[in-house]
XYZ file of C-alpha atoms in Angstrom:
652
model
C -43.053 -208.940 -34.221
C -42.525 -205.192 -34.125
C -42.400 -202.339 -36.591
C -40.340 -199.179 -36.691
C -42.416 -196.321 -35.267
C -41.678 -193.218 -37.382
C -40.265 -190.198 -35.566
C -41.589 -187.885 -38.269
C -45.175 -188.845 -37.438
C -45.136 -187.255 -34.019
C -43.382 -184.033 -35.011
C -46.701 -182.879 -36.483
C -48.740 -183.514 -33.324
C -50.697 -180.528 -32.106
C -49.540 -179.219 -28.772
C -53.113 -178.860 -27.539
C -53.918 -182.555 -27.888
C -53.674 -184.021 -24.388
C -55.117 -187.194 -22.910
C -55.893 -187.643 -19.251
C -55.955 -190.775 -17.140
C -59.164 -192.744 -17.059
C -60.662 -193.400 -13.646
C -57.519 -192.279 -11.807
C -58.156 -190.924 -8.330
C -56.502 -187.721 -7.123
C -56.144 -189.112 -3.615
C -52.801 -190.125 -2.153
C -52.096 -193.883 -2.151
C -52.634 -195.461 1.220
C -50.114 -197.659 3.027
C -51.131 -201.268 3.554
C -50.502 -203.590 6.424
C -47.369 -205.695 6.407
C -47.449 -208.814 4.281
C -48.028 -212.145 6.006
C -44.619 -213.690 6.808
C -44.977 -216.519 4.277
C -45.858 -214.115 1.477
C -43.140 -211.668 2.497
C -40.498 -214.413 2.388
C -41.724 -215.724 -0.988
C -41.295 -212.309 -2.607
C -38.154 -211.152 -0.787
C -35.756 -212.601 -3.375
C -35.758 -212.021 -7.136
C -34.440 -215.480 -7.898
C -36.352 -216.132 -11.132
C -36.906 -214.269 -14.379
C -40.386 -213.178 -13.245
C -39.383 -212.523 -9.636
C -40.767 -215.809 -8.326
C -41.335 -219.005 -10.322
C -44.949 -217.958 -10.950
C -44.056 -214.653 -12.600
C -45.716 -212.270 -10.103
C -43.067 -209.542 -10.595
C -43.790 -208.416 -7.032
C -41.317 -207.667 -4.232
C -42.006 -207.381 -0.513
C -39.343 -204.674 -0.043
C -40.859 -201.461 1.319
C -37.966 -199.038 1.774
C -38.945 -197.162 -1.398
C -42.458 -195.782 -0.897
C -44.880 -193.389 -2.606
C -43.746 -190.754 -0.093
C -40.013 -190.960 -0.869
C -39.804 -192.345 -4.409
C -38.928 -188.890 -5.738
C -35.569 -189.263 -3.951
C -34.489 -192.166 -6.176
C -31.284 -191.555 -8.097
C -28.853 -193.676 -10.137
C -26.569 -195.830 -7.982
C -24.502 -197.467 -10.708
C -24.511 -198.229 -14.450
C -22.970 -201.207 -16.225
C -22.439 -201.417 -19.986
C -22.585 -204.832 -21.639
C -20.399 -203.739 -24.558
C -22.818 -205.491 -26.884
C -24.191 -202.668 -28.986
C -21.814 -202.388 -31.964
C -24.316 -200.829 -34.413
C -21.980 -201.383 -37.340
C -22.436 -205.114 -36.833
C -26.202 -204.821 -37.317
C -26.929 -202.794 -40.471
C -30.306 -204.523 -40.948
C -32.981 -203.447 -38.400
C -34.329 -206.983 -38.521
C -31.020 -208.194 -37.133
C -30.479 -205.697 -34.334
C -29.501 -206.113 -30.681
C -32.301 -205.676 -28.152
C -31.222 -205.551 -24.498
C -34.350 -206.977 -22.852
C -32.827 -208.927 -19.978
C -34.154 -208.993 -16.422
C -31.371 -209.880 -13.944
C -31.842 -212.423 -11.175
C -30.215 -212.289 -7.724
C -28.578 -215.341 -6.142
C -25.551 -215.889 -3.884
C -25.252 -212.105 -3.490
C -24.690 -211.763 -7.255
C -26.761 -210.401 -10.123
C -26.860 -212.704 -13.162
C -28.033 -211.592 -16.595
C -27.437 -212.013 -20.316
C -26.724 -209.609 -23.151
C -28.341 -209.707 -26.613
C -25.439 -211.675 -28.054
C -25.422 -214.235 -25.247
C -22.743 -212.875 -22.970
C -23.713 -214.304 -19.569
C -22.660 -211.779 -16.927
C -22.290 -211.724 -13.132
C -22.327 -208.360 -11.319
C -21.821 -207.076 -7.790
C -25.338 -205.942 -6.754
C -24.039 -202.963 -4.729
C -21.612 -201.491 -7.257
C -22.421 -203.015 -10.644
C -18.826 -204.178 -10.949
C -18.399 -207.189 -13.224
C -17.351 -210.377 -11.432
C -17.195 -212.570 -14.513
C -18.672 -213.055 -17.951
C -18.917 -215.942 -20.384
C -19.251 -215.256 -24.111
C -21.297 -217.977 -25.830
C -20.394 -216.506 -29.247
C -23.555 -217.642 -31.094
C -24.024 -217.603 -34.851
C -26.227 -214.591 -35.682
C -26.581 -214.706 -39.468
C -30.154 -214.269 -40.621
C -31.710 -213.735 -37.207
C -34.856 -211.619 -37.097
C -33.942 -210.236 -33.687
C -30.953 -210.574 -31.408
C -31.992 -210.743 -27.766
C -31.736 -212.689 -24.528
C -34.330 -212.004 -21.823
C -32.846 -213.889 -18.882
C -31.027 -216.786 -17.285
C -31.881 -219.306 -14.552
C -30.130 -220.363 -11.346
C -29.901 -223.789 -9.692
C -28.164 -224.709 -6.438
C -27.735 -228.459 -6.071
C -25.861 -228.195 -2.774
C -23.081 -230.490 -3.987
C -20.125 -229.887 -6.278
C -19.203 -232.000 -9.271
C -16.196 -234.299 -9.515
C -13.932 -231.291 -10.033
C -15.340 -229.515 -6.982
C -17.127 -227.030 -9.229
C -20.674 -226.150 -10.198
C -22.461 -226.752 -6.907
C -24.496 -223.774 -8.087
C -24.963 -223.167 -11.770
C -26.414 -220.702 -14.245
C -28.520 -222.128 -17.070
C -28.760 -220.066 -20.262
C -29.936 -220.550 -23.839
C -28.280 -219.259 -26.991
C -29.464 -217.786 -30.269
C -28.049 -220.738 -32.186
C -29.919 -223.385 -30.213
C -27.653 -224.441 -27.349
C -28.344 -224.846 -23.626
C -25.426 -223.873 -21.362
C -24.596 -224.702 -17.756
C -22.034 -222.397 -16.118
C -20.437 -222.361 -12.682
C -22.231 -219.593 -10.771
C -18.966 -218.692 -9.004
C -16.768 -218.068 -12.038
C -18.724 -218.561 -15.281
C -16.740 -221.597 -16.408
C -18.679 -224.351 -18.231
C -19.901 -227.225 -16.038
C -18.037 -230.156 -17.537
C -20.508 -232.696 -16.118
C -23.416 -231.169 -18.070
C -24.013 -232.442 -21.604
C -20.949 -232.092 -23.807
C -18.476 -230.102 -21.694
C -21.119 -227.741 -20.373
C -23.590 -227.447 -23.229
C -26.319 -229.301 -25.128
C -26.960 -228.927 -28.843
C -30.759 -228.652 -28.968
C -30.831 -228.666 -32.764
C -29.024 -231.964 -33.290
C -32.117 -234.203 -33.277
C -34.599 -231.800 -34.911
C -33.940 -232.808 -38.518
C -33.728 -230.118 -41.217
C -32.868 -226.907 -39.356
C -31.700 -223.937 -41.398
C -29.726 -220.937 -40.092
C -31.646 -218.634 -37.752
C -34.707 -220.906 -37.545
C -34.267 -222.044 -33.928
C -33.195 -219.729 -31.091
C -33.581 -219.531 -27.310
C -34.514 -216.010 -26.247
C -36.323 -216.670 -22.939
C -34.808 -217.846 -19.676
C -34.877 -221.610 -19.026
C -37.289 -222.788 -16.326
C -36.080 -224.750 -13.295
C -38.452 -227.157 -11.532
C -36.663 -229.260 -8.925
C -33.786 -230.942 -10.735
C -35.275 -230.386 -14.176
C -34.439 -227.561 -16.578
C -37.254 -227.079 -19.088
C -36.839 -225.225 -22.386
C -38.757 -224.292 -25.517
C -37.515 -222.034 -28.307
C -38.331 -219.297 -30.755
C -38.924 -220.959 -34.140
C -38.815 -218.541 -37.070
C -42.216 -217.363 -38.319
C -43.373 -217.009 -41.917
C -40.480 -218.820 -43.560
C -41.660 -222.320 -44.474
C -43.912 -225.132 -43.355
C -40.965 -227.393 -42.586
C -39.434 -225.272 -39.820
C -38.246 -227.243 -36.784
C -40.678 -228.726 -34.299
C -41.599 -226.564 -31.330
C -40.994 -229.487 -28.963
C -40.676 -228.747 -25.224
C -37.855 -230.668 -23.513
C -36.655 -231.238 -19.966
C -33.095 -232.130 -18.977
C -31.427 -233.232 -15.772
C -29.939 -230.022 -14.428
C -26.746 -231.803 -13.296
C -25.961 -234.178 -16.167
C -27.826 -232.616 -19.083
C -29.503 -235.949 -19.837
C -32.897 -235.514 -21.524
C -35.637 -236.858 -19.248
C -38.767 -236.066 -21.276
C -40.195 -234.235 -24.254
C -43.640 -232.969 -25.181
C -44.747 -231.978 -28.649
C -47.916 -229.953 -29.295
C -49.679 -232.733 -31.190
C -52.500 -235.158 -30.373
C -50.866 -238.290 -28.876
C -51.902 -240.433 -31.831
C -49.950 -238.170 -34.184
C -46.695 -238.345 -32.271
C -43.988 -240.383 -33.984
C -41.692 -242.176 -31.553
C -38.065 -241.202 -31.920
C -38.651 -238.152 -34.092
C -40.240 -234.722 -34.074
C -42.791 -233.300 -36.515
C -41.781 -230.116 -38.360
C -44.004 -227.072 -37.972
C -45.625 -227.924 -34.647
C -46.387 -224.999 -32.292
C -43.398 -223.683 -30.390
C -43.215 -221.827 -27.070
C -40.907 -218.834 -27.249
C -42.202 -216.903 -24.241
C -41.092 -217.583 -20.646
C -42.683 -220.497 -18.753
C -44.021 -220.549 -15.189
C -43.713 -223.308 -12.595
C -45.513 -224.545 -9.502
C -42.901 -226.655 -7.722
C -45.284 -227.654 -4.933
C -47.672 -229.212 -7.454
C -44.947 -230.403 -9.814
C -46.298 -228.445 -12.774
C -44.779 -226.302 -15.504
C -47.007 -224.019 -17.587
C -46.288 -223.528 -21.291
C -47.627 -220.662 -23.462
C -47.696 -221.980 -27.032
C -47.575 -220.328 -30.432
C -49.445 -221.173 -33.600
C -48.260 -223.884 -36.010
C -46.384 -223.234 -39.237
C -48.563 -221.825 -41.935
C -49.000 -218.784 -39.720
C -51.591 -216.693 -41.622
C -52.934 -219.616 -43.688
C -54.910 -222.283 -41.847
C -55.252 -224.945 -44.531
C -53.387 -228.270 -44.449
C -52.408 -228.108 -40.785
C -53.632 -231.680 -40.184
C -54.174 -231.500 -36.433
C -51.215 -229.290 -35.596
C -53.714 -226.702 -34.286
C -54.806 -228.894 -31.366
C -52.563 -227.251 -28.761
C -51.655 -224.087 -30.663
C -52.146 -220.658 -29.051
C -52.829 -222.331 -25.721
C -51.593 -222.499 -22.164
C -50.577 -226.064 -21.322
C -49.852 -227.570 -17.893
C -47.244 -230.348 -17.991
C -46.097 -232.691 -15.249
C -42.587 -231.493 -14.442
C -41.321 -235.010 -13.728
C -42.753 -236.839 -16.735
C -43.809 -234.257 -19.323
C -47.347 -235.660 -19.311
C -50.024 -233.126 -20.212
C -52.251 -232.488 -17.195
C -54.538 -229.980 -18.924
C -54.606 -227.333 -21.624
C -56.741 -224.342 -22.512
C -56.835 -222.855 -26.000
C -57.042 -219.060 -26.165
C -57.542 -218.948 -29.963
C -58.988 -221.770 -32.056
C -57.147 -222.445 -35.331
C -55.113 -219.276 -35.067
C -54.412 -217.514 -38.393
C -53.781 -214.034 -36.891
C -50.371 -214.548 -35.228
C -52.158 -214.384 -31.866
C -49.649 -216.818 -30.396
C -49.570 -216.722 -26.593
C -46.682 -214.285 -26.072
C -46.228 -213.965 -22.316
C -45.356 -215.813 -19.147
C -48.453 -217.187 -17.360
C -48.986 -215.506 -13.988
C -49.583 -217.838 -11.027
C -51.469 -216.299 -8.124
C -54.081 -217.036 -5.483
C -57.423 -215.943 -6.861
C -59.489 -214.155 -4.188
C -62.589 -216.340 -4.471
C -65.734 -215.978 -2.318
C -64.817 -219.117 -0.349
C -61.145 -218.278 0.049
C -58.017 -218.308 -2.138
C -57.983 -220.589 -5.184
C -54.724 -221.632 -6.913
C -55.037 -219.794 -10.205
C -53.317 -218.836 -13.426
C -53.960 -215.793 -15.587
C -52.794 -215.746 -19.175
C -52.466 -212.419 -20.992
C -52.781 -212.571 -24.785
C -52.142 -210.440 -27.844
C -55.901 -209.891 -28.161
C -55.775 -208.047 -24.832
C -57.787 -210.807 -23.133
C -57.012 -212.221 -19.692
C -57.906 -215.893 -19.214
C -58.254 -216.747 -15.506
C -58.021 -220.489 -14.881
C -57.765 -222.913 -11.976
C -54.121 -223.937 -12.265
C -54.799 -227.445 -10.946
C -57.562 -228.270 -13.445
C -57.518 -225.651 -16.207
C -61.173 -224.808 -15.583
C -62.149 -221.119 -15.948
C -62.541 -219.238 -12.670
C -64.137 -216.261 -14.417
C -66.699 -216.669 -17.222
C -65.510 -217.327 -20.786
C -67.993 -217.552 -23.664
C -67.662 -219.227 -27.038
C -68.861 -216.499 -29.401
C -69.563 -216.830 -33.133
C -66.640 -215.843 -35.349
C -66.785 -214.702 -38.978
C -65.937 -217.130 -41.762
C -64.385 -216.774 -45.180
C -60.856 -216.396 -46.448
C -58.995 -218.832 -48.705
C -59.514 -221.841 -46.383
C -62.902 -221.300 -44.675
C -63.167 -224.989 -43.840
C -60.104 -224.639 -41.598
C -61.558 -221.885 -39.418
C -63.353 -222.309 -36.125
C -67.011 -221.188 -36.078
C -66.515 -219.805 -32.551
C -63.754 -218.216 -30.490
C -63.264 -218.038 -26.698
C -64.142 -214.630 -25.275
C -63.578 -213.832 -21.579
C -66.508 -211.925 -20.073
C -64.292 -211.017 -17.122
C -61.747 -209.594 -16.548
C -62.558 -206.642 -18.752
C -60.445 -206.650 -21.947
C -57.188 -204.721 -21.798
C -57.569 -203.719 -25.452
C -60.561 -202.452 -27.478
C -62.314 -205.381 -29.164
C -63.284 -203.445 -32.294
C -62.245 -200.503 -34.433
C -64.737 -198.144 -36.076
C -64.645 -195.291 -38.516
C -65.202 -192.912 -35.610
C -61.906 -194.151 -34.118
C -59.864 -192.924 -37.079
C -57.216 -190.329 -36.259
C -54.959 -187.935 -38.081
C -52.675 -185.085 -37.069
C -54.411 -182.868 -39.648
C -57.838 -183.106 -41.289
C -56.550 -184.591 -44.550
C -54.502 -187.116 -42.569
C -57.633 -188.378 -40.796
C -59.622 -188.429 -44.038
C -56.961 -190.642 -45.594
C -57.272 -193.047 -42.652
C -61.054 -193.104 -43.025
C -60.687 -193.896 -46.729
C -58.195 -196.648 -45.924
C -60.493 -198.076 -43.236
C -63.405 -198.266 -45.678
C -61.270 -200.124 -48.219
C -60.131 -202.885 -45.862
C -61.602 -206.305 -45.261
C -62.816 -206.077 -41.645
C -65.471 -207.889 -39.654
C -64.237 -207.531 -36.099
C -61.597 -209.171 -33.945
C -61.390 -212.516 -35.761
C -61.762 -211.384 -39.391
C -60.203 -214.135 -41.566
C -57.001 -213.112 -43.330
C -57.746 -212.724 -47.031
C -56.184 -212.023 -50.407
C -57.761 -208.602 -49.899
C -55.955 -206.268 -47.459
C -57.378 -207.213 -44.050
C -57.510 -205.045 -40.934
C -56.240 -206.882 -37.840
C -56.762 -205.142 -34.503
C -54.940 -205.703 -32.202
C -52.056 -205.969 -34.626
C -49.236 -208.520 -34.604
C -47.454 -206.882 -31.637
C -50.563 -206.983 -29.413
C -52.264 -206.143 -27.033
C -50.038 -207.773 -24.502
C -46.665 -209.149 -25.487
C -43.669 -210.809 -23.830
C -43.520 -208.324 -20.923
C -46.495 -210.162 -19.354
C -48.331 -208.752 -16.300
C -47.527 -208.198 -12.621
C -49.557 -208.963 -9.511
C -50.010 -207.135 -6.214
C -51.239 -209.771 -3.714
C -51.974 -207.120 -1.056
C -54.183 -204.869 -3.158
C -55.470 -207.697 -5.408
C -54.545 -205.656 -8.470
C -53.152 -206.991 -11.741
C -50.998 -204.528 -13.713
C -50.716 -204.798 -17.492
C -49.162 -202.652 -20.219
C -50.510 -202.953 -23.752
C -50.048 -201.399 -27.198
C -52.859 -200.345 -29.541
C -51.606 -200.386 -33.142
C -53.773 -201.809 -35.979
C -52.180 -203.810 -38.769
C -52.987 -204.544 -42.396
C -52.266 -208.094 -43.569
C -52.703 -209.544 -47.039
C -52.157 -212.998 -48.514
C -50.349 -212.892 -51.868
C -50.910 -215.948 -54.124
C -47.745 -217.915 -54.781
C -48.124 -217.519 -58.544
C -48.100 -213.738 -58.158
C -44.996 -213.791 -55.968
C -43.142 -216.061 -58.387
C -44.131 -214.111 -61.502
C -41.349 -212.222 -63.310
C -40.988 -208.653 -62.143
C -42.648 -209.069 -58.729
C -40.633 -207.027 -56.237
C -42.890 -206.145 -53.289
C -41.517 -206.921 -49.819
C -43.273 -210.062 -48.578
C -42.653 -212.885 -46.131
C -42.593 -216.072 -48.163
C -44.486 -218.547 -45.940
C -43.240 -221.391 -48.162
C -45.082 -224.721 -48.378
C -48.403 -222.863 -48.431
C -50.225 -221.325 -51.428
C -49.602 -217.774 -50.136
C -46.893 -215.345 -49.143
C -47.760 -212.626 -46.618
C -47.575 -208.853 -46.767
C -47.825 -206.995 -43.433
C -47.663 -203.420 -42.259
C -48.927 -201.219 -39.443
C -52.005 -199.186 -40.407
C -50.546 -195.675 -40.646
C -51.717 -192.314 -41.942
C -49.898 -190.465 -44.758
C -48.036 -188.499 -42.083
C -46.932 -191.741 -40.420
C -49.193 -191.871 -37.349
C -51.232 -194.933 -36.374
C -54.689 -194.506 -37.913
C -56.474 -195.115 -34.600
C -56.774 -192.301 -32.079
C -54.421 -192.295 -29.067
C -53.526 -193.599 -26.606
C -51.327 -196.012 -28.548
C -50.049 -197.522 -25.313
C -51.601 -197.796 -21.846
C -50.967 -199.116 -18.353
C -54.034 -200.744 -16.792
C -54.883 -202.020 -13.307
C -57.506 -204.764 -13.003
C -59.222 -205.332 -9.651
C -59.207 -209.127 -9.502
C -61.932 -209.206 -6.844
C -64.358 -207.852 -9.467
C -62.633 -208.340 -12.824
C -63.156 -204.635 -13.553
C -60.620 -201.947 -14.444
C -59.501 -200.002 -11.377
C -57.748 -197.400 -13.534
C -56.056 -196.893 -16.879
C -53.493 -194.274 -17.938
C -51.569 -193.502 -21.133
C -48.065 -194.984 -20.974
C -45.230 -192.965 -22.426
C -44.725 -189.637 -24.148
C -43.573 -188.458 -27.554
C -40.207 -187.386 -26.167
C -37.385 -189.076 -28.091
C -39.788 -189.335 -31.048
C -40.496 -185.619 -31.535
C -38.684 -182.340 -30.795
C -39.504 -180.020 -27.918
C -42.142 -178.641 -27.274
C -44.137 -181.504 -28.805
C -43.506 -183.853 -25.872
C -47.034 -185.039 -25.181
C -48.234 -187.844 -22.910
C -50.269 -189.511 -25.651
C -49.369 -193.072 -24.725
C -46.997 -194.754 -27.188
C -46.190 -198.294 -28.381
C -44.362 -200.238 -25.703
C -42.356 -203.399 -25.191
C -41.341 -204.670 -21.768
C -43.115 -205.148 -18.450
C -43.860 -203.855 -14.969
C -42.753 -204.628 -11.422
C -44.806 -204.000 -8.245
C -43.644 -203.348 -4.674
C -45.449 -204.062 -1.410
C -45.198 -200.369 -0.524
C -47.625 -199.492 -3.334
C -45.439 -198.653 -6.336
C -45.523 -199.945 -9.895
C -42.261 -199.462 -11.806
C -42.259 -199.631 -15.600
C -40.298 -198.258 -18.558
C -41.297 -200.139 -21.765
C -42.357 -197.031 -23.749
C -40.461 -195.499 -26.664
C -39.309 -192.573 -24.524
C -36.244 -193.229 -22.378
C -37.865 -193.089 -18.958
C -38.313 -195.380 -15.997
C -41.531 -194.422 -14.198
C -43.133 -195.168 -10.845
C -46.918 -195.108 -10.539
C -49.082 -195.331 -7.439
C -50.421 -198.873 -7.704
C -53.780 -197.929 -6.190
C -54.555 -194.892 -8.343
C -52.348 -194.839 -11.437
C -50.877 -191.472 -10.509
C -47.376 -190.971 -11.895
C -45.161 -190.215 -8.882
C -41.638 -190.257 -10.342
C -39.710 -190.714 -13.540
C -36.028 -190.765 -14.404
C -34.188 -190.531 -17.708
C -32.472 -193.677 -18.904
C -29.514 -193.720 -21.298
C -31.681 -195.607 -23.829
C -35.161 -197.040 -24.216
C -36.018 -199.335 -21.297
C -37.651 -202.205 -23.197
C -37.249 -204.706 -20.389
C -38.833 -205.505 -17.012
C -37.434 -203.911 -13.834
C -36.453 -205.953 -10.787
C -35.687 -205.024 -7.173
C -33.777 -206.297 -4.137
C -32.337 -205.132 -0.827
C -28.546 -205.206 -0.764
C -26.249 -206.081 2.102
C -25.863 -202.349 2.668
C -29.548 -202.228 3.654
C -30.587 -200.173 0.636
C -33.361 -201.183 -1.748
C -32.316 -201.132 -5.403
C -34.400 -200.988 -8.588
C -32.588 -202.279 -11.683
C -33.552 -202.142 -15.364
C -31.893 -202.825 -18.710
C -31.860 -199.824 -21.058
C -31.016 -200.968 -24.558
C -33.591 -199.421 -26.879
C -35.339 -201.015 -29.825
C -34.637 -199.985 -33.413
C -37.963 -201.263 -34.682
C -39.859 -199.089 -32.207
C -37.637 -196.119 -32.978
C -36.320 -195.663 -29.443
C -32.788 -194.647 -28.484
C -30.303 -197.527 -28.591
C -27.897 -198.427 -25.781
C -26.310 -201.219 -23.751
C -26.796 -200.153 -20.112
C -27.924 -201.879 -16.932
C -28.965 -199.106 -14.537
C -29.551 -199.377 -10.781
C -31.413 -196.796 -8.675
C -31.503 -196.298 -4.894
C -32.630 -193.581 -2.490
C -30.127 -190.771 -2.074
């Protein structure tokens, strides 16, 4: 969930207010030894949404280095043709180009916000084919598609087609299989190339069930979850996870986030936690890892009747059977919209006795949970700390919440009066007055009928861009936002009374509607002091921050000369190269940046035609050149410039 960041707020920023990087060294980044052959091969091909199936977002290509990155220039640009602003008058129904392409069979495959699946020449950006899924869009909160998946079975179907296929989801709840060579539907898959995922979910209303993340391939299984609409009603569709045979489309298993004794054979339970973020897979161990959301009821925890059991968790499922191997809950009885928003990262944890197969889950709270991916046991210490009680359903709250001791949090864990900010003195005083008036008792303050301060707010902390991992330097890279929110429960009787006209989200089937907003000053700035967005490196050998720098400037939000590197709200992710570079856009300004992975020093940036709210990817083409590719589509709710471009860079 995002909000529109006001341009007017930053026009009033004082030109003398400048933030510097924390703990960033002035030394030049050093070159590391070549990767071991097995690791180099694993990360040579960007064949999955997150680079590899474990979401490392790391490439072994080393042609672009800290020494020559300033010679990068645009190689080609492709326009999806999907913008059409006149088709999206409501900012809550706006296109968001957030796709990360994958490379297979010497072709780039991607999707546009309105589910055009596209194949491009990786050297020129020339379109080879596209398939328009033409989804129904009415009532959608956001129109986006973040990626597609590729499967090569090695054998063609009865028509001689679809030996290799692209799997893609749609915004109206379908799963497609397309011939990777020409984009035509694979007739042997489901019903003439598609599966209706809504058909057996019961009462599904328009815009309640949409696939925004790339499907996950594990062997011959394609595994999918879905975005289920928040804050509408308790009877929204089940968040069931399902696996299908990648050739025939036959369903082979399902898993619903309920205790086994509450499962009802042959049907699905409305309102169970969904999983809208990308999944990760460990093919060697036959596991798929699911980041789950919270159950329906959202900001009200009463009457959930066990649907919290696997909410806001990371869950390991057997890829062949769907059996739950283990699960770890990152928030107990979540009433803060702290659903797990990002792809779990699979990596080898550098333990004292050698590498350990591990998983790290980034959350909206800014916590990193580091777990053994075979057992789910913590590899770094996590404490159960007391949590405040209260609110309209205190009996439904957990008395404790999990709190990682290490790694260090990516986001501040509290907000104080001293943290209040304003562009001018009266602006700050208004924020202080607002802070004093709010219900606030730390990170897990129960949502109340009194305006309640929630920090991090509903956009995080971390969000769907996830984190990236440098296996050479043992550094984890994470971008986060720092925007507080104010949330209030409005009794149903008040909402239904004659004359009530405040904008609320209805949250039907509970006693309360919900009113939400970012905590802003009278001049429109976030009430907490900058940075409002940062890029952080965590040294995973110690769990400590190696460095942290503000991410993004006020350019494109304020006029010259008020272009300040304050760090701004961001949406998207990073990509790391073996040569020691971290590429990221994500911020509200229209830049793609390269940082020195070891130090956090900004080494290069290039203007994009729109906000780059996506994750970059990289590959080496048949011409021998290394390319860096990113989608630049903007985000209306963050206030960044809109567009429909896929942009590739290479050394001149």
